[in-house]
XYZ file of C-alpha atoms in Angstrom:
741
model
C 17.261 -17.498 33.932
C 14.349 -19.950 33.609
C 15.114 -22.947 35.813
C 12.886 -25.138 33.622
C 15.157 -24.686 30.626
C 17.502 -27.455 29.538
C 20.746 -27.482 27.596
C 21.486 -29.905 24.777
C 24.468 -30.188 22.448
C 25.178 -32.004 19.224
C 25.821 -31.520 15.539
C 23.409 -30.327 12.845
C 22.597 -33.313 10.678
C 20.050 -31.636 8.394
C 18.251 -28.290 7.988
C 14.577 -28.923 7.175
C 13.368 -25.334 6.862
C 14.758 -21.813 7.243
C 13.111 -18.394 6.961
C 15.839 -16.234 5.409
C 14.363 -13.017 6.824
C 14.119 -13.831 10.528
C 16.424 -16.855 10.798
C 13.680 -19.168 12.088
C 14.970 -22.682 11.436
C 13.780 -26.256 11.811
C 16.757 -28.615 11.969
C 17.676 -32.175 12.901
C 20.232 -32.240 15.722
C 22.154 -35.413 16.536
C 22.611 -35.339 20.302
C 24.137 -38.281 22.183
C 23.568 -40.512 19.170
C 19.863 -39.677 18.800
C 18.144 -37.495 16.186
C 16.042 -34.659 17.574
C 13.965 -31.980 15.827
C 15.090 -28.573 17.058
C 13.327 -25.254 16.272
C 14.412 -21.671 16.929
C 16.306 -18.728 15.467
C 19.512 -20.084 13.869
C 20.154 -17.592 11.042
C 23.689 -18.645 10.152
C 24.101 -22.210 11.385
C 25.005 -24.711 8.654
C 24.723 -28.479 8.393
C 27.645 -30.230 10.075
C 28.198 -27.546 12.709
C 28.269 -28.279 16.423
C 26.014 -26.246 18.697
C 24.918 -26.031 22.302
C 21.286 -24.891 22.636
C 19.213 -23.829 25.630
C 15.426 -24.151 25.692
C 12.666 -26.609 26.450
C 10.990 -29.676 25.044
C 7.523 -29.125 23.574
C 4.896 -31.407 22.058
C 3.786 -29.984 18.713
C 0.178 -31.033 17.887
C 1.197 -32.045 14.343
C 4.944 -32.744 14.403
C 5.357 -34.303 17.831
C 8.187 -33.828 20.316
C 10.612 -30.975 19.549
C 13.248 -28.952 21.328
C 12.406 -25.237 21.204
C 15.669 -23.278 21.518
C 15.692 -19.748 22.930
C 19.479 -19.292 22.639
C 22.470 -21.147 21.291
C 26.194 -20.916 20.785
C 28.451 -22.576 18.284
C 30.948 -25.092 19.554
C 34.121 -25.659 17.578
C 34.419 -29.274 16.417
C 36.698 -30.998 18.934
C 37.774 -34.213 17.219
C 38.820 -35.167 13.720
C 35.473 -36.820 12.935
C 33.513 -33.678 13.896
C 35.871 -31.460 11.892
C 35.531 -33.693 8.838
C 31.746 -33.751 9.203
C 31.628 -29.941 9.354
C 33.955 -29.303 6.402
C 32.128 -31.874 4.262
C 28.656 -30.551 5.091
C 28.671 -27.876 2.390
C 29.071 -25.038 4.897
C 32.360 -24.098 3.198
C 31.955 -23.541 -0.537
C 34.392 -25.622 -2.596
C 34.881 -28.408 -0.043
C 32.963 -31.659 -0.522
C 32.974 -34.891 1.466
C 36.031 -36.398 -0.262
C 38.146 -33.237 -0.022
C 37.156 -32.758 3.640
C 38.358 -36.302 4.372
C 41.766 -35.621 2.702
C 42.240 -32.343 4.623
C 41.464 -33.903 8.010
C 43.528 -37.027 7.230
C 46.475 -34.693 6.697
C 46.066 -32.174 9.537
C 43.832 -34.108 12.005
C 42.725 -32.065 15.083
C 45.044 -29.221 13.993
C 42.899 -28.530 10.869
C 41.172 -25.335 12.082
C 44.417 -23.817 13.374
C 46.025 -24.481 10.000
C 43.121 -22.879 8.120
C 43.177 -19.779 10.351
C 46.922 -19.280 10.849
C 48.674 -21.058 7.948
C 46.076 -21.324 5.184
C 48.730 -21.622 2.486
C 49.466 -25.133 3.774
C 46.087 -26.298 2.483
C 47.729 -26.236 -0.950
C 49.675 -29.337 0.193
C 46.438 -31.268 -0.370
C 45.852 -32.620 -3.842
C 43.027 -30.638 -5.513
C 43.632 -27.381 -3.585
C 45.481 -24.539 -5.292
C 46.961 -21.614 -3.347
C 44.073 -19.421 -4.505
C 41.499 -21.966 -3.367
C 43.306 -22.310 -0.033
C 42.928 -18.566 0.557
C 39.226 -18.657 -0.410
C 38.593 -21.477 2.087
C 40.399 -19.559 4.837
C 38.445 -16.404 4.024
C 35.133 -18.265 4.348
C 36.050 -19.906 7.654
C 37.348 -16.637 9.090
C 34.343 -14.732 7.762
C 31.955 -17.062 9.586
C 34.064 -16.707 12.732
C 33.989 -12.889 12.406
C 30.201 -12.948 12.024
C 29.808 -15.124 15.111
C 32.041 -12.855 17.162
C 30.144 -9.764 15.977
C 26.816 -11.392 16.852
C 28.012 -12.221 20.348
C 29.196 -8.606 20.711
C 25.878 -7.160 19.467
C 23.750 -9.492 21.573
C 25.437 -8.079 24.681
C 23.528 -4.866 23.899
C 20.138 -6.568 23.594
C 20.163 -6.842 19.785
C 18.236 -9.804 18.381
C 19.981 -12.444 16.283
C 18.147 -11.471 13.073
C 18.922 -7.763 13.523
C 22.545 -8.536 14.426
C 22.997 -10.310 11.077
C 21.545 -7.272 9.278
C 23.833 -4.856 11.164
C 26.923 -6.940 10.461
C 25.981 -7.220 6.774
C 25.860 -3.409 6.628
C 29.072 -2.587 8.487
C 31.251 -5.703 8.631
C 34.183 -5.300 11.006
C 33.403 -1.574 11.405
C 30.468 -2.544 13.616
C 32.520 -2.400 16.841
C 33.549 1.230 16.401
C 30.096 2.337 15.241
C 28.284 0.757 18.197
C 30.706 2.155 20.747
C 31.100 5.640 19.248
C 27.857 6.492 17.407
C 25.124 3.817 17.464
C 22.660 6.476 16.229
C 24.187 6.046 12.792
C 22.332 2.718 12.593
C 19.000 4.567 12.759
C 19.934 6.302 9.469
C 21.486 3.320 7.722
C 19.488 0.235 8.669
C 15.806 -0.492 8.226
C 14.506 -1.906 11.503
C 16.799 0.153 13.728
C 14.953 3.293 14.789
C 15.962 5.995 17.226
C 14.524 4.082 20.188
C 16.627 0.999 19.473
C 19.774 3.058 18.870
C 19.125 5.062 22.040
C 18.783 1.902 24.097
C 22.063 0.565 22.702
C 23.728 3.931 23.389
C 22.617 3.912 27.023
C 24.088 0.421 27.465
C 27.322 1.502 25.826
C 27.456 4.501 28.152
C 27.060 7.367 25.655
C 26.045 10.634 27.346
C 22.428 11.798 27.077
C 23.590 15.209 25.797
C 25.784 13.688 23.082
C 25.643 15.620 19.801
C 24.952 12.357 17.962
C 21.983 11.630 20.251
C 20.436 15.089 19.947
C 20.688 15.179 16.159
C 19.249 11.694 15.835
C 16.446 12.652 18.243
C 15.516 15.714 16.165
C 15.300 13.571 13.030
C 13.242 10.991 14.899
C 10.801 13.694 16.046
C 10.320 14.696 12.391
C 9.743 11.060 11.398
C 7.138 10.716 14.139
C 5.438 13.880 12.901
C 5.226 12.410 9.388
C 3.502 9.396 10.907
C 0.895 11.821 12.293
C 0.310 13.327 8.835
C 2.625 16.363 9.023
C 5.167 17.056 6.296
C 7.015 19.598 8.478
C 6.952 21.038 11.994
C 7.256 24.697 12.994
C 10.652 25.162 14.621
C 9.086 25.886 18.030
C 7.003 22.702 17.879
C 9.977 20.607 16.775
C 12.081 22.048 19.615
C 9.356 21.225 22.137
C 8.907 17.671 20.869
C 12.650 16.993 20.707
C 13.186 18.412 24.185
C 10.447 16.161 25.589
C 11.727 13.097 23.734
C 15.367 13.552 24.746
C 14.625 15.001 28.207
C 17.032 17.826 27.445
C 16.524 21.584 27.828
C 15.326 23.354 24.614
C 18.436 25.564 24.415
C 20.548 22.425 23.860
C 18.313 21.438 20.929
C 18.148 24.646 18.874
C 21.872 24.947 18.140
C 21.784 21.642 16.203
C 19.267 22.740 13.568
C 21.840 24.620 11.511
C 24.321 21.718 11.606
C 21.639 19.305 10.433
C 20.695 21.740 7.647
C 24.358 22.020 6.569
C 24.546 18.203 6.498
C 21.357 18.250 4.358
C 19.477 16.117 6.870
C 16.804 18.799 7.310
C 15.538 21.788 5.324
C 14.366 25.027 6.957
C 11.998 27.353 5.091
C 10.371 30.627 6.092
C 6.667 30.898 5.219
C 5.138 34.139 6.470
C 5.919 34.188 10.198
C 6.575 30.426 10.510
C 9.951 28.693 10.228
C 9.138 25.295 8.733
C 11.535 22.414 9.475
C 11.383 19.415 7.147
C 13.162 16.106 6.883
C 15.059 16.695 3.618
C 13.325 13.880 1.738
C 9.895 15.247 2.629
C 10.753 18.801 1.589
C 11.977 17.746 -1.834
C 8.915 15.558 -2.376
C 6.692 18.559 -1.683
C 8.760 21.062 -3.655
C 9.089 18.799 -6.697
C 5.411 17.872 -6.534
C 4.597 21.578 -6.792
C 6.960 21.991 -9.746
C 5.574 18.964 -11.619
C 1.967 20.063 -11.099
C 2.809 23.408 -12.706
C 4.494 21.673 -15.630
C 1.327 19.665 -16.316
C -0.868 22.768 -16.258
C -0.830 23.529 -19.956
C -3.728 24.735 -22.089
C -5.263 23.113 -25.186
C -6.891 25.283 -27.842
C -10.122 23.442 -28.636
C -12.979 25.418 -30.269
C -16.075 25.843 -28.082
C -18.350 24.696 -30.873
C -16.467 21.404 -31.143
C -16.760 20.733 -27.382
C -20.472 21.605 -27.272
C -21.248 19.408 -30.257
C -19.453 16.472 -28.673
C -21.250 17.048 -25.340
C -24.681 17.038 -27.024
C -23.739 13.861 -28.848
C -22.766 12.102 -25.562
C -25.924 13.275 -23.785
C -28.024 11.937 -26.616
C -26.254 8.558 -26.663
C -26.291 8.033 -22.877
C -29.470 9.833 -21.859
C -27.467 11.828 -19.317
C -28.464 15.424 -18.631
C -25.467 17.306 -17.290
C -25.949 20.309 -15.022
C -23.887 23.479 -15.472
C -21.017 22.446 -13.177
C -20.735 18.980 -14.699
C -20.629 20.377 -18.239
C -18.046 22.926 -17.083
C -15.908 20.090 -15.693
C -15.956 18.312 -19.070
C -15.003 21.530 -20.902
C -12.134 22.208 -18.464
C -10.885 18.627 -18.826
C -10.693 19.092 -22.593
C -8.992 22.494 -22.432
C -6.462 21.877 -19.620
C -3.634 19.529 -18.809
C -4.521 19.547 -15.110
C -8.023 19.667 -13.616
C -9.401 19.159 -10.101
C -13.023 18.081 -9.607
C -14.404 18.103 -6.078
C -17.826 17.474 -4.597
C -19.689 15.598 -1.897
C -21.807 12.437 -2.221
C -24.672 12.566 -4.719
C -23.289 15.596 -6.579
C -22.602 13.722 -9.808
C -18.857 13.046 -9.699
C -19.375 9.604 -11.254
C -21.561 10.959 -14.066
C -18.974 13.653 -14.733
C -16.143 11.107 -14.866
C -18.145 8.886 -17.203
C -18.833 11.796 -19.559
C -15.151 12.798 -19.607
C -14.186 9.181 -20.364
C -16.641 8.995 -23.264
C -15.493 12.358 -24.639
C -11.851 11.342 -24.772
C -12.731 7.848 -26.000
C -14.557 9.427 -28.952
C -11.399 11.431 -29.610
C -9.428 8.176 -29.828
C -7.347 8.912 -26.721
C -5.991 6.289 -24.320
C -7.352 6.626 -20.763
C -6.055 5.227 -17.446
C -8.279 5.132 -14.344
C -6.874 4.692 -10.846
C -7.626 5.129 -7.146
C -5.518 4.854 -3.984
C -7.016 1.592 -2.639
C -8.207 -1.708 -4.074
C -11.753 -1.106 -2.867
C -11.887 2.373 -4.367
C -10.483 1.099 -7.668
C -13.028 -1.738 -7.736
C -15.872 0.723 -7.148
C -14.508 2.998 -9.877
C -14.517 0.053 -12.299
C -18.111 -0.810 -11.383
C -19.418 2.749 -11.816
C -17.584 3.528 -15.071
C -17.510 0.167 -16.804
C -13.805 0.674 -17.507
C -10.856 -1.036 -15.859
C -9.502 0.904 -12.875
C -6.393 -0.039 -10.916
C -4.783 1.067 -7.710
C -2.230 3.808 -8.246
C 0.455 1.408 -7.035
C -0.454 -1.192 -9.652
C -0.691 1.433 -12.387
C 2.826 2.585 -11.481
C 3.956 -1.079 -11.444
C 5.160 -1.445 -7.882
C 8.252 -3.632 -7.739
C 8.777 -3.897 -3.976
C 11.723 -1.510 -3.881
C 14.632 -1.958 -1.504
C 14.504 -2.420 2.282
C 10.750 -1.911 2.479
C 10.651 1.312 0.478
C 8.388 1.630 -2.517
C 9.940 1.258 -5.922
C 7.964 1.785 -9.115
C 8.800 0.652 -12.625
C 6.987 3.729 -13.947
C 8.861 6.974 -13.301
C 10.486 9.879 -15.133
C 12.707 7.469 -17.135
C 9.827 5.097 -17.894
C 6.644 7.218 -17.875
C 3.059 6.049 -18.195
C 2.083 5.704 -21.843
C -1.398 7.157 -22.099
C -3.158 10.391 -23.023
C -5.465 10.877 -20.018
C -5.202 9.803 -16.364
C -8.171 10.117 -13.986
C -7.533 9.603 -10.261
C -10.517 9.167 -7.923
C -10.638 9.480 -4.093
C -7.854 12.056 -4.152
C -8.417 12.991 -0.494
C -6.644 9.723 0.366
C -3.506 10.448 -1.652
C -0.552 11.498 0.508
C 2.498 13.463 -0.591
C 4.655 10.372 -1.118
C 2.194 8.691 -3.490
C 1.462 11.973 -5.281
C 5.174 12.518 -5.881
C 5.575 8.980 -7.272
C 2.536 9.454 -9.523
C 3.655 12.801 -10.961
C 7.129 11.474 -11.758
C 5.454 9.011 -14.117
C 3.147 11.549 -15.817
C 4.916 13.341 -18.681
C 3.937 16.864 -19.724
C 1.270 16.631 -22.397
C -0.696 13.972 -20.523
C -3.994 15.215 -19.117
C -4.305 14.578 -15.369
C -7.756 14.815 -13.752
C -7.927 14.630 -9.946
C -11.314 13.832 -8.397
C -12.174 13.822 -4.711
C -14.189 15.147 -1.794
C -12.125 17.843 -0.092
C -14.362 17.640 2.998
C -13.264 14.088 3.765
C -10.573 13.454 6.362
C -7.064 14.011 5.004
C -4.863 11.108 3.931
C -3.548 8.649 6.516
C -0.046 9.370 5.208
C 1.701 12.745 5.408
C 0.354 15.819 3.624
C -2.931 17.467 2.622
C -2.485 17.143 -1.118
C -6.033 17.699 -2.418
C -6.819 20.524 0.015
C -3.512 22.328 -0.613
C -3.861 22.070 -4.399
C -7.407 23.476 -4.311
C -6.579 26.190 -1.736
C -3.598 27.378 -3.788
C -6.038 28.577 -6.496
C -3.298 27.854 -9.026
C -5.180 25.301 -11.129
C -8.572 24.945 -12.764
C -10.970 23.522 -10.177
C -14.655 22.648 -10.570
C -16.780 22.257 -7.438
C -19.923 20.129 -7.831
C -22.574 21.281 -5.362
C -25.990 20.193 -6.660
C -27.502 17.076 -5.064
C -29.237 15.172 -7.853
C -32.819 13.998 -7.577
C -32.044 10.294 -7.273
C -29.512 11.053 -4.529
C -31.872 13.411 -2.699
C -34.084 10.449 -1.753
C -31.227 9.003 0.333
C -31.055 10.373 3.865
C -27.438 9.175 4.025
C -26.540 11.720 1.330
C -28.914 14.456 2.500
C -27.738 14.174 6.116
C -24.074 14.029 5.074
C -24.496 17.409 3.393
C -26.349 18.765 6.410
C -23.494 17.641 8.651
C -20.980 19.230 6.309
C -22.878 22.533 6.411
C -23.205 22.383 10.196
C -26.981 22.009 10.076
C -29.028 19.879 12.520
C -30.083 16.362 11.480
C -33.538 14.922 12.156
C -33.165 11.861 14.429
C -36.798 10.662 14.389
C -35.832 7.349 12.703
C -38.510 7.710 10.012
C -35.779 7.330 7.409
C -35.218 4.209 5.306
C -31.417 4.334 5.466
C -30.301 6.627 8.342
C -31.009 5.623 11.956
C -29.980 6.899 15.392
C -30.458 4.583 18.395
C -30.025 6.575 21.571
C -27.988 4.765 24.235
C -25.854 6.327 26.952
C -23.831 3.410 28.350
C -20.845 1.812 26.589
C -21.852 -1.804 27.285
C -25.413 -1.191 26.084
C -24.048 0.437 22.935
C -21.923 -2.664 22.283
C -24.883 -4.993 22.876
C -27.026 -3.059 20.388
C -24.143 -3.060 17.884
C -23.908 -6.858 18.137
C -27.666 -7.270 17.629
C -27.517 -5.066 14.533
C -24.613 -6.979 12.989
C -25.824 -10.490 13.816
C -29.591 -10.184 13.441
C -30.974 -7.047 11.834
C -28.665 -5.524 9.241
C -27.574 -8.553 7.137
C -31.107 -9.120 5.824
C -31.882 -5.415 5.642
C -28.956 -4.631 3.319
C -28.575 -8.132 1.801
C -25.004 -8.605 3.040
C -23.011 -10.864 5.367
C -22.024 -10.023 8.942
C -18.460 -9.484 7.742
C -19.536 -6.915 5.136
C -21.076 -4.682 7.813
C -18.429 -2.370 9.223
C -18.210 -0.848 12.689
C -16.566 2.597 12.521
C -15.402 4.307 15.698
C -13.594 7.606 16.290
C -10.891 6.269 18.612
C -8.450 3.407 19.175
C -8.563 3.468 22.989
C -11.405 3.681 25.453
C -14.670 1.870 26.179
C -15.763 2.189 22.530
C -12.301 2.199 20.980
C -11.083 -0.149 18.257
C -9.086 -2.329 20.636
C -11.937 -3.149 23.050
C -14.593 -3.417 20.338
C -12.533 -5.890 18.323
C -12.003 -8.172 21.312
C -15.753 -8.272 22.011
C -16.847 -8.525 18.371
C -14.377 -11.347 17.674
C -15.814 -13.327 20.582
C -19.334 -13.178 19.096
C -18.690 -13.044 15.345
C -15.850 -15.612 15.189
C -15.877 -17.498 18.504
C -13.306 -20.138 19.533
C -13.666 -23.400 17.668
C -11.612 -26.582 17.995
C -11.341 -26.667 14.201
C -9.945 -23.123 13.994
C -6.265 -22.623 14.756
C -5.141 -19.572 16.705
C -2.006 -17.492 17.063
C -1.336 -15.032 19.869
C 0.762 -11.995 18.983
C 1.293 -9.506 21.781
C -2.122 -8.590 23.154
C -3.955 -9.767 20.005
C -5.317 -13.258 19.461
C -5.716 -14.131 15.786
C -8.054 -16.950 14.773
C -8.728 -18.586 11.421
C -11.739 -16.805 9.934
C -10.928 -13.462 11.554
C -11.335 -10.178 9.698
C -7.990 -8.331 9.815
C -6.441 -5.114 8.542
C -2.925 -4.216 7.409
C -1.713 -1.254 9.502
C 1.291 -0.048 7.483
C 2.425 0.048 3.884
C 4.492 -3.033 3.091
C 5.804 -2.791 -0.440
C 7.565 -6.170 -0.399
C 4.836 -8.558 0.732
C 4.101 -10.804 -2.230
C 0.571 -11.778 -3.252
C -0.919 -14.214 -5.727
C -4.315 -14.519 -7.385
C -5.205 -18.107 -8.251
C -8.037 -19.693 -10.237
C -10.495 -22.086 -8.587
C -8.291 -24.882 -9.941
C -5.227 -23.516 -8.154
C -3.525 -22.081 -11.238
C -1.778 -18.758 -10.714
C -3.474 -15.956 -12.671
C -1.474 -12.994 -11.427
C 1.200 -12.168 -8.877
C 2.592 -8.939 -7.492
C 3.778 -7.240 -4.349
C 2.513 -4.643 -1.921
C -0.137 -4.703 0.825
C -1.112 -1.299 2.147
C -2.287 0.508 5.242
C -6.047 -0.075 5.466
C -6.254 -3.231 3.297
C -8.730 -5.687 4.866
C -8.720 -9.475 4.524
C -9.758 -12.775 6.105
C -7.389 -15.237 7.813
C -7.593 -18.425 5.750
C -4.927 -20.506 7.502
C -2.548 -20.393 10.474
C 0.422 -22.773 10.066
C 2.434 -23.287 13.248
C 5.060 -25.431 11.546
C 6.032 -22.934 8.818
C 5.135 -20.077 11.212
C 2.984 -18.355 8.604
C -0.529 -16.940 8.355
C -2.340 -16.939 5.003
C -4.750 -14.064 4.396
C -7.168 -13.445 1.537
C -7.451 -9.758 0.585
C -9.689 -7.932 -1.903
C -9.568 -9.133 -5.502
C -8.578 -12.625 -4.309
C -5.016 -11.642 -3.435
C -3.534 -14.357 -1.187
C -0.667 -13.320 1.079
C 1.503 -15.463 3.342
C 2.641 -13.547 6.430
C 5.609 -14.804 8.478
C 4.701 -14.749 12.187
C 7.348 -12.069 12.755
C 5.254 -9.669 10.626
C 1.998 -10.128 12.511
C 2.570 -6.796 14.270
C 1.539 -5.256 10.918
C -1.954 -6.719 11.351
C -4.875 -6.024 13.669
C -8.450 -7.257 13.965
C -10.840 -5.292 11.753
C -14.356 -6.019 12.979
C -14.157 -2.404 14.146
C -11.826 0.146 12.553
C -11.202 3.832 13.062
C -13.120 6.229 10.840
C -9.787 7.476 9.523
C -8.886 3.975 8.270
C -12.231 3.678 6.439
C -11.327 6.350 3.867
C -11.917 5.348 0.275
C -13.996 2.341 1.296
C -17.719 1.827 0.866
C -19.722 -0.696 2.895
C -23.315 -1.933 2.511
C -23.951 -0.748 6.084
C -21.948 0.967 8.805
C -22.581 1.045 12.548
C -21.085 4.021 14.402
C -20.880 3.703 18.211
C -20.746 7.229 19.661
C -20.386 8.244 23.299
C -17.718 10.877 23.985
C -14.152 11.799 23.162
C -11.564 14.598 22.826
C -13.005 17.762 21.267
C -10.267 18.057 18.613
C -11.052 14.528 17.426
C -14.844 14.554 17.709
C -15.525 17.015 14.927
C -17.745 17.572 11.889
C -15.101 16.371 9.442
C -14.839 12.978 11.188
C -18.612 12.466 11.378
C -19.080 13.431 7.717
C -16.437 10.925 6.627
C -18.030 8.123 8.673
C -21.551 8.716 7.334
C -20.392 8.861 3.690
C -18.820 5.372 3.955
C -22.252 3.686 3.886
C -23.988 2.642 0.688
C -27.357 1.372 1.974
C -27.628 2.063 5.695
C -26.082 4.147 8.485
C -26.901 3.319 12.100
C -25.440 5.487 14.841
C -25.722 4.032 18.354
C -25.020 6.350 21.244
C -25.342 9.830 22.672
C -27.335 12.282 20.550
C -25.752 15.209 22.411
C -22.290 14.057 21.295
C -23.623 13.735 17.729
C -24.921 17.309 17.733
C -21.712 18.625 19.315
C -19.703 17.007 16.515
C -21.852 18.715 13.878
C -21.287 22.060 15.601
C -17.540 21.493 16.011
C -15.811 22.631 12.811
C -12.329 22.625 14.382
C -10.109 20.151 12.569
C -6.915 18.689 13.957
C -4.049 20.847 12.747
C -1.987 19.250 9.998
C 1.294 20.913 9.024
C 1.516 20.635 5.251
C 3.573 22.934 3.051
C 2.440 22.048 -0.476
C 0.283 25.197 -0.515
C 3.386 27.278 0.296
C 5.507 25.473 -2.301
C 2.833 26.063 -4.949
C 2.345 29.748 -4.213
C 5.966 30.781 -3.644
C 8.313 31.756 -6.459
C 9.605 28.626 -8.171
C 13.105 27.675 -7.117
C 15.695 25.573 -8.821
C 15.661 22.281 -6.954
């Protein structure tokens, strides 16, 4: 216990502020006749209640002297005045000041015993019926039950906010669940994962070879695999991971697979010589995605002469001269319900999309354009001249329940349009693809456009690659590099990298440079010089628009170290800039930050320059980048401005979803385009440092690529065509006989 902590007691006079999600509260406590501002986590304390709090006095720079509580306990009102104050505070619905005075005048210090043991006697008071007496007793007892449950849960290291959530889920059943099978909470409650449940179980004394523990561990291993991009694991791999996680011999793991399958927690499928083990939800997403893709793949009988005439008309109007593959893509889009268009940079994907749009527009058809990220959608709008939205906004994200995505557009309320074109398909994971297809009715043309050589999606699955590899649907591959693109060494070298060919590093280029350095600190120094002095003028952009892309999170040139250094030089400490420390990260007003997970419930607003709200919505996604506009210590919030002017207020408890973004991993840069990128390159694991990763990094730049580092590593990456294995079964679901699901 901290010897510097003090204990104060008193009654809650007034609650100034409360965050309903985490229980953070600012209240006025009357202690020994004096009013004192008290801050801390008080999720269920009401005005009029008596508490004893432990903590320390602090001097807030804006709000002055406060008592910061780290723990508290409720104290039952001891005298008639305290009881009357509590009952009349509004804590008990249906009792006001006057009625509280009558109750206490009648029962005095015996009031609480009467309410708990003989509630019917409350009906002796004028204005209280027998029914109302029972309702009052139920409220008082309910609050007592919650307090007792919270004390019980806190014995096992559960935070106050999480304890409230657990009790809301289970009520009085919580005691049996915690003591018999705490792993059930990992299934039922958002915020309680396997690790938390396992820690509670060890404190309760549940055996490490408990059936509940092993089954929960297997499911957790599958969840972790989804976080790595896999939709399933081979049974041998799942056994190995589960055995390592649980520290239990493999033979104790394998016998539980069948029981989990019977309980429909997992699905096992044989594909060639591999037994695939899925979390049930992931299997059905993949299987139904395959089925819906096939349903969309219908043919349209349009005469060739009609298509050719329309194509000539568009070429004449726009001055575009389509090559054979581009013209083929337009024809296939007209004739088929489902089409995939793939190609690298400079191969005319944008021209092809624009021609398809104009063709269908001339036919009088309604067209929706969308992309996975805000940046990609914005770029699609700029290159086509038509409105493009994120897929989430097109599907009308509503925030869902408990952090899970919910969309207004689905099979009951489908998208009302004739043609849908999705760009940057390499970024679309199985979950988003499933949600999209549910909202696309048969008879709507769906055109999927992307570069299959990019890194796969951050989320689970290899949707674009699996769909193309299945050879089940019409696919057009654009391969010709057009003349205007062939003058860009970014594009030419990207294709050389993709083909495994050497790249000329003589620095005679106008947009592709390699600065050879072989020491991490020198690489960082050169990177800083480029960002602060050389590149902004060269590409006509700000320091913050230039993006550092690195292969790894850890290490001398990893995201974590680079961000600490870059923050120091690009947004140094300033007495006018407020800061907030969260774990090992220091956030500062003006910092460039990135969202690291999908949060479907974070609300955003877009306001005019006069402060009027133009639009509001919800959802901030993995990879979204913004600037910290304000840090407010009193409300414990951080305001961030994201793309398209979306302003989001983050509670401090959600700051773990954010990280500095002066440097980001190449994987997180997917779908984005920057005026210039700087790629520090020294060394790294062979499976990570591959051609695919380098190609993706180079293709993120619009005007300039500068690689700083070891040329030998660069050449090794070009030669290394081994990609990290991703277990994805959409190919198998597409090519196997269709089942009834």
